[in-house]
CSV table of C-alpha atoms in Angstrom, one decimal:
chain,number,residue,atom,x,y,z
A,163,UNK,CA,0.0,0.0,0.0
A,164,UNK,CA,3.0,2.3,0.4
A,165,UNK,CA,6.4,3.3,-1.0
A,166,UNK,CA,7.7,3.6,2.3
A,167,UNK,CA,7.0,2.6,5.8
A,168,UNK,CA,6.9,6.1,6.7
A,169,UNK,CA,4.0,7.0,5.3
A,170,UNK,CA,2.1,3.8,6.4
A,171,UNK,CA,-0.7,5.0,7.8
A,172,UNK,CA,-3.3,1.7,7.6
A,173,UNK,CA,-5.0,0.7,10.7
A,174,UNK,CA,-5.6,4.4,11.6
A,175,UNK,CA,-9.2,5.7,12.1
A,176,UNK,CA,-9.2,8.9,10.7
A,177,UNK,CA,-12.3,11.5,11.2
A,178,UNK,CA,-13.0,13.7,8.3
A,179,UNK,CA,-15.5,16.8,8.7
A,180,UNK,CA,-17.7,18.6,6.0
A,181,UNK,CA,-16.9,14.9,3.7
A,182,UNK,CA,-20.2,14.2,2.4
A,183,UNK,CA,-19.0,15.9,-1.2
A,184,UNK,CA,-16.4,17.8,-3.0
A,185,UNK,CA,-12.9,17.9,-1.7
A,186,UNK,CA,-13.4,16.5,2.5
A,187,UNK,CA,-15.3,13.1,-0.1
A,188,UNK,CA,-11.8,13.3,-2.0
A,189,UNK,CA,-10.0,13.4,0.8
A,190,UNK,CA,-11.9,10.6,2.7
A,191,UNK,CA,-11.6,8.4,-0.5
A,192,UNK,CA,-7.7,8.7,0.2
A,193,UNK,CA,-7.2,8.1,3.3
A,194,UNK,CA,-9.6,5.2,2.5
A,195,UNK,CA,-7.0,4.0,-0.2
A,196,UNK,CA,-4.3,4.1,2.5
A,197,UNK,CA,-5.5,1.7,4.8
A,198,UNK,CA,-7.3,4.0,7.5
A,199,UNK,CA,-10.7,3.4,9.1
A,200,UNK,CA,-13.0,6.6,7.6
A,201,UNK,CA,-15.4,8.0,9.9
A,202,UNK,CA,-17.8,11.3,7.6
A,203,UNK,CA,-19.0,13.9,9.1
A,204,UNK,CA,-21.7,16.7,8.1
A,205,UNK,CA,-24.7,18.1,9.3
A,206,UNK,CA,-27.0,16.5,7.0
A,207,UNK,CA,-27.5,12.6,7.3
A,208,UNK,CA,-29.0,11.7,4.4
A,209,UNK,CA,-26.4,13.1,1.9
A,210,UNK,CA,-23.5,11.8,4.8
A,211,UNK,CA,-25.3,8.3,4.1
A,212,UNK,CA,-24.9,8.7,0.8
A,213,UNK,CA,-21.5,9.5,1.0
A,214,UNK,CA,-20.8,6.3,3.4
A,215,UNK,CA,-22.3,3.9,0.8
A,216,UNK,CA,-20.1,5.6,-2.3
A,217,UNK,CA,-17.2,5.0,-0.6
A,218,UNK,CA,-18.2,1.5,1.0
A,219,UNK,CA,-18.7,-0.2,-2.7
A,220,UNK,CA,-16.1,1.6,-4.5
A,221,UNK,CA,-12.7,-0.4,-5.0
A,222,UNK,CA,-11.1,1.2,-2.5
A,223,UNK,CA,-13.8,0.6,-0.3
A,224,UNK,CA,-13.8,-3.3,-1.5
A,225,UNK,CA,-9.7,-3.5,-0.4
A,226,UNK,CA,-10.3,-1.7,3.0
A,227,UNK,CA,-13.0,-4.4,4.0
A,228,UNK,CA,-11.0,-7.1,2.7
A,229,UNK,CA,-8.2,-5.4,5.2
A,230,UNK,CA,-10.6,-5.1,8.2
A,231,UNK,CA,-10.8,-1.2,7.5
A,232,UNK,CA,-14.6,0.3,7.7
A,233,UNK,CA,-16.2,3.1,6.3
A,234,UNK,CA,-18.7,5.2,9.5
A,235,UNK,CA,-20.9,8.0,9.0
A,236,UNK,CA,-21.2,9.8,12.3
A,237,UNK,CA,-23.2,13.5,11.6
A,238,UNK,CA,-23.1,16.5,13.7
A,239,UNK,CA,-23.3,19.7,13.8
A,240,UNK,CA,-19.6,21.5,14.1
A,241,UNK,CA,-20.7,24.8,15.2
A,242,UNK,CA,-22.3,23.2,18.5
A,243,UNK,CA,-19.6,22.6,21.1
A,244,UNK,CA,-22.4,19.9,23.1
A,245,UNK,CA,-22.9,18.1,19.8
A,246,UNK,CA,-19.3,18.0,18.9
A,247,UNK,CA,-18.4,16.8,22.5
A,248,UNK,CA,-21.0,14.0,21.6
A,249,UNK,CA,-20.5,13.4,17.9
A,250,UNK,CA,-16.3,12.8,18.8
A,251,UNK,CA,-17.1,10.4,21.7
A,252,UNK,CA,-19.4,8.9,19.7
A,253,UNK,CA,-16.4,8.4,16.8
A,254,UNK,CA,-14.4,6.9,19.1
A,255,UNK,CA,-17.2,4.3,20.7
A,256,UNK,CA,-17.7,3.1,17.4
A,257,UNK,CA,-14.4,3.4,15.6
A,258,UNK,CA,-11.6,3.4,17.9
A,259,UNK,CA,-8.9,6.3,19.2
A,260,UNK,CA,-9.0,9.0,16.3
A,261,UNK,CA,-4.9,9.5,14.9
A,262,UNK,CA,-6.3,11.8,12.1
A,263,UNK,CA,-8.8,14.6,11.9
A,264,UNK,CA,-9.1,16.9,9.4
A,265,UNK,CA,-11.0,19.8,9.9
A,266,UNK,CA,-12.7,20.6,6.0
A,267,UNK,CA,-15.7,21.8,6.9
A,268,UNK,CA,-16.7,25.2,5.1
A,269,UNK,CA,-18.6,27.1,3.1
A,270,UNK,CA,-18.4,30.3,0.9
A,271,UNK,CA,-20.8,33.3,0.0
A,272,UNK,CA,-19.3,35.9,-2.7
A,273,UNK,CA,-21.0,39.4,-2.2
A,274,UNK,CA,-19.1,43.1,-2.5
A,275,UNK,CA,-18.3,43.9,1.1
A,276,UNK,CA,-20.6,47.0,0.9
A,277,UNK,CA,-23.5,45.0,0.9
A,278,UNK,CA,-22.5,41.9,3.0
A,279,UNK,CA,-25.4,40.6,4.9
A,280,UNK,CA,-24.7,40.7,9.0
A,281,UNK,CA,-26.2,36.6,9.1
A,282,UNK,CA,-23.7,35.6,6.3
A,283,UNK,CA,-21.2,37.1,8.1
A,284,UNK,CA,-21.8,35.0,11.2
A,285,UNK,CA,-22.6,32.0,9.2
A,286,UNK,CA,-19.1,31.8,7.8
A,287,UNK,CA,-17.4,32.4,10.8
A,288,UNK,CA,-19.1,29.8,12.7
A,289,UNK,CA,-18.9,27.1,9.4
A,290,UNK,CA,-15.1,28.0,8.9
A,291,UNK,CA,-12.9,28.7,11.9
A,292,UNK,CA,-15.6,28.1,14.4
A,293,UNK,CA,-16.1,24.6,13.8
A,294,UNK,CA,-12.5,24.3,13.2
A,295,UNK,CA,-11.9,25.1,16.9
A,296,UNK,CA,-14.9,23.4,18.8
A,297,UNK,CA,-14.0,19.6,16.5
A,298,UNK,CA,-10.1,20.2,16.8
A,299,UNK,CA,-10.0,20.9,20.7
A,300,UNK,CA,-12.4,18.1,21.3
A,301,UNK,CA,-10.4,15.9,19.6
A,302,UNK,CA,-7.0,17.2,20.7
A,303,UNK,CA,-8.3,16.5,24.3
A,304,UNK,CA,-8.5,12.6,23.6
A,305,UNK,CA,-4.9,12.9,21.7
A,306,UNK,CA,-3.1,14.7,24.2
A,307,UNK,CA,-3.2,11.8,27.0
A,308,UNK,CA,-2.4,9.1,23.8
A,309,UNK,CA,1.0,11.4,23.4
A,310,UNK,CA,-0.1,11.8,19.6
A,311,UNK,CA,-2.2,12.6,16.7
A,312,UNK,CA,-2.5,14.5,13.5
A,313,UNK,CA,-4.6,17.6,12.8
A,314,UNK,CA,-5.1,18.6,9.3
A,315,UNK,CA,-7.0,22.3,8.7
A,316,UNK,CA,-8.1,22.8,5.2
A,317,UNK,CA,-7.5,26.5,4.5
A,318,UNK,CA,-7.5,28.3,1.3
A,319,UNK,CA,-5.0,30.3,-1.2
A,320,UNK,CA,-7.4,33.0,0.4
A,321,UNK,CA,-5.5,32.2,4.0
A,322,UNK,CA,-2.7,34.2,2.3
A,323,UNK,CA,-4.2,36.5,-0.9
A,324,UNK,CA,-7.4,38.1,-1.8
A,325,UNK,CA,-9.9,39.4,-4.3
A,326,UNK,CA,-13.2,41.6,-4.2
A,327,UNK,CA,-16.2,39.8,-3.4
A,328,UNK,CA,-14.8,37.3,-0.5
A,329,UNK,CA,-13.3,39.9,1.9
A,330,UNK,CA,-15.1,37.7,4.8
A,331,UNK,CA,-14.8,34.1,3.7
A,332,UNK,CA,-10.9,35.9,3.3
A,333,UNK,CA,-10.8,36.3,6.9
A,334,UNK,CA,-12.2,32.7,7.6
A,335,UNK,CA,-9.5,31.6,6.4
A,336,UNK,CA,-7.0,33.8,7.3
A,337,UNK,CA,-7.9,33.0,10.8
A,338,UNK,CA,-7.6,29.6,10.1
A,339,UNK,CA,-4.6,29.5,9.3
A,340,UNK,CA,-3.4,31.5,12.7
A,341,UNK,CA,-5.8,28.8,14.8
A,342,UNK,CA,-2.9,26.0,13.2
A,343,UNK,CA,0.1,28.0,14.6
A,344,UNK,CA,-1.7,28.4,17.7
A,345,UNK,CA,-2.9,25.0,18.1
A,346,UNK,CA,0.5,23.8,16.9
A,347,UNK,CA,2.1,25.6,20.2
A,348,UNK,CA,-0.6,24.5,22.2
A,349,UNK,CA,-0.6,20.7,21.3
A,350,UNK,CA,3.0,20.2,19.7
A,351,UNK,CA,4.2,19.5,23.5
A,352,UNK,CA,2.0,16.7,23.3
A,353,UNK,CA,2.6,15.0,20.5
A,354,UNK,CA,-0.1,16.4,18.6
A,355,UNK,CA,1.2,18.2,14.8
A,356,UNK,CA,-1.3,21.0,13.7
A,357,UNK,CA,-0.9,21.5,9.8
A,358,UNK,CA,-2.7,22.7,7.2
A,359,UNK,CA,-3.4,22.4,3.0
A,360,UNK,CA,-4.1,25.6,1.7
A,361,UNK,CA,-6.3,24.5,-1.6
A,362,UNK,CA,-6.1,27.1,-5.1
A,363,UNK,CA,-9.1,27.1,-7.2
A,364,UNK,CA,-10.3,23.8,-7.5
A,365,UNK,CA,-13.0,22.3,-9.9
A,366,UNK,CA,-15.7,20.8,-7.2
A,367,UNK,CA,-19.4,21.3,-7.3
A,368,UNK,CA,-19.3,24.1,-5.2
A,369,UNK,CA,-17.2,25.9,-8.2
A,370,UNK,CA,-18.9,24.9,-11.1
A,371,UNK,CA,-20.6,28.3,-11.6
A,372,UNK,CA,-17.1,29.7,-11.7
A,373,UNK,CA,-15.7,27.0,-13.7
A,374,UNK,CA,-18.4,27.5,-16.5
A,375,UNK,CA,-17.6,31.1,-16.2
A,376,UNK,CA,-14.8,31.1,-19.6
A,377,UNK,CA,-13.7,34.8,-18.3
A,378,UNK,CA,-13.4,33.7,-14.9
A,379,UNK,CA,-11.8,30.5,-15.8
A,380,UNK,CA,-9.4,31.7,-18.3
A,381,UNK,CA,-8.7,34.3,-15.3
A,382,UNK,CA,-7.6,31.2,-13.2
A,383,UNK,CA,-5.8,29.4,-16.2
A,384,UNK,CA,-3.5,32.2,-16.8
A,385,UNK,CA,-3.2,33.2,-12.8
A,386,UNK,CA,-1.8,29.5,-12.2
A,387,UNK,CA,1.5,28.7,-13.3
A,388,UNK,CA,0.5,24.6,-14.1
A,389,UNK,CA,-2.3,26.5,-16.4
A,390,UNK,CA,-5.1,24.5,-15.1
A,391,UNK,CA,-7.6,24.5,-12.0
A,392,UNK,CA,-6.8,21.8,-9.4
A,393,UNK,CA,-8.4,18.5,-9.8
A,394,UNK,CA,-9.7,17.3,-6.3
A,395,UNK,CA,-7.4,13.8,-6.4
A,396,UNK,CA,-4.2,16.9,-6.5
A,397,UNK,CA,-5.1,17.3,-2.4
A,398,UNK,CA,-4.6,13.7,-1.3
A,399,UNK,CA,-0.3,13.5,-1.4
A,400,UNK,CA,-0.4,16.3,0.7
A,401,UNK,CA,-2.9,14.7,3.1
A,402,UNK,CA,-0.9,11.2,3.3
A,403,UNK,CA,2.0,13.3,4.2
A,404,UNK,CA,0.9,15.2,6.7
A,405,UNK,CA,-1.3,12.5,8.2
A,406,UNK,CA,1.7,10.2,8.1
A,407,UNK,CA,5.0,9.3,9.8
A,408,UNK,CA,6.9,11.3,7.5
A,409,UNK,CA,5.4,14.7,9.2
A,410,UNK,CA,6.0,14.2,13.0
A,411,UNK,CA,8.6,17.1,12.8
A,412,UNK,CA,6.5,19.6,10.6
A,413,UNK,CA,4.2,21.7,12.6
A,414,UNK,CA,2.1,24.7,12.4
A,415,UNK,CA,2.7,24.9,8.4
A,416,UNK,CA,0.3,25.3,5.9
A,417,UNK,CA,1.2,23.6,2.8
A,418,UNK,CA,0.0,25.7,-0.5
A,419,UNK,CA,-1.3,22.9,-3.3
A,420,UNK,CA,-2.2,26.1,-5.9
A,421,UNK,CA,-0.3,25.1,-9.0
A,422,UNK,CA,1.9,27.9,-7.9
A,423,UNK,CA,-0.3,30.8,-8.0
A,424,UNK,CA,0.7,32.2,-4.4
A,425,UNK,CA,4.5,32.4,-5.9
A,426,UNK,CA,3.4,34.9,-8.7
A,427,UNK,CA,2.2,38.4,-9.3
């Protein structure tokens, strides 16, 4: 299953947040392929059940059974400290000690800042950084007596760089990627690494109305040095390696897959 015993990572349960489409499905189907035991997670149980049963009969799926690995969908809301202290405990009654969590969930609402709604606002604070805190302490609390654990935060090129439009889905992010450095000096003493993958435009269903956009897209094309959007599948290297052996010295980063566009003017 791997190259290198480093980055063996089978047998580990891993707990994957905002999964039930788009890139936290991607990622799940990954960590799937290496070996781990996948527990979903989103606010919505029917679309998290459909999730479970894609990844249950798809090949990788088919292996991970054959290897005693399982696919769980465990749904709660991430913006409820009560339901995310019950939701994690339920994770690990039914799955076993969590060794991976990453913390996808998120949303985005484009609107000029001038006429940002005051609910939006709140709504993406609480989907993308909120959440982030409430699932990541909860779970840090069951790592830190284990003496280890991975953290994964899915930022955004937008943790770095801007554009009109997402000023506050900007600052989500932003944030997000100050709550890894903190966490990172928090939890580092105990074990625990706090990263982060800082996605570029990707082509997901939440982006298909920019995707369809040619202006926009060629926008993106010539903005990205590989000339492309990101295909979903680009995020999972990053994610093995940071959920892997190979990491335990690389802490409070946030890895950039962009096709290079935060390296260019």
């Amino acid at each position: 299953m791997t190259s290198h015993p480093l980055f063996d990572i089978s047998g580990t349960t891993a707990l994957v947040t905002g999964s039930s489409r788009g890139i936290g499905l991607a990622l799940a189907h990954g960590l799937l392929e290496a070996g781990c035991t996948v527990v979903l997670n989103a606010r919505d149980p029917q679309r998290l059940e459909a999730a479970r049963e894609q990844l249950e009969t798809s090949e990788a799926g088919r292996r991970a059974a054959d290897a005693g690995g399982r696919v769980l969908a465990v749904p709660f809301d991430g913006t409820d400290a009560g339901a995310v202290r019950e939701g994690v405990a339920r994770v690990e009654e039914e799955a076993g000690p969590i060794g991976v969590l990453v913390n996808n969930t998120g949303m985005q609402h484009r609107q000029p800042l001038l006429e940002f709604p005051d609910e939006k606002w709140h709504q993406l604070l609480a989907t993308n950084l909120t959440s982030a805190f409430f699932v990541g302490r909860e779970v840090a609390r069951r790592m830190a007596p284990r003496g280890r654990g991975k953290i994964i935060n899915i930022a955004s090129l937008q943790s770095e760089v801007t554009r009109p439009g997402i000023t506050p889905y900007a600052a989500t992010k932003g944030g997000l990627k100050m709550l890894t450095k903190g966490m990172c000096a928090d939890l580092a003493p105990s074990g625990i690494c706090v990263n982060a993958i800082g996605p570029g435009y990707f082509d997901t269903e939440l982006t298909q109305a920019l995707v369809a956009d040619e202006q926009f897209s060629a926008w993106v094309r010539g903005r990205t040095p590989a000339g492309r959007w990101g295909d979903v599948r680009d995020l999972v290297g990053a994610l093995l390696f940071l959920a892997s052996p190979a990491s335990d010295f690389v802490n409070g980063q946030v890895v950039y897959v962009d096709g290079g566009m935060t390296c260019v003017l």
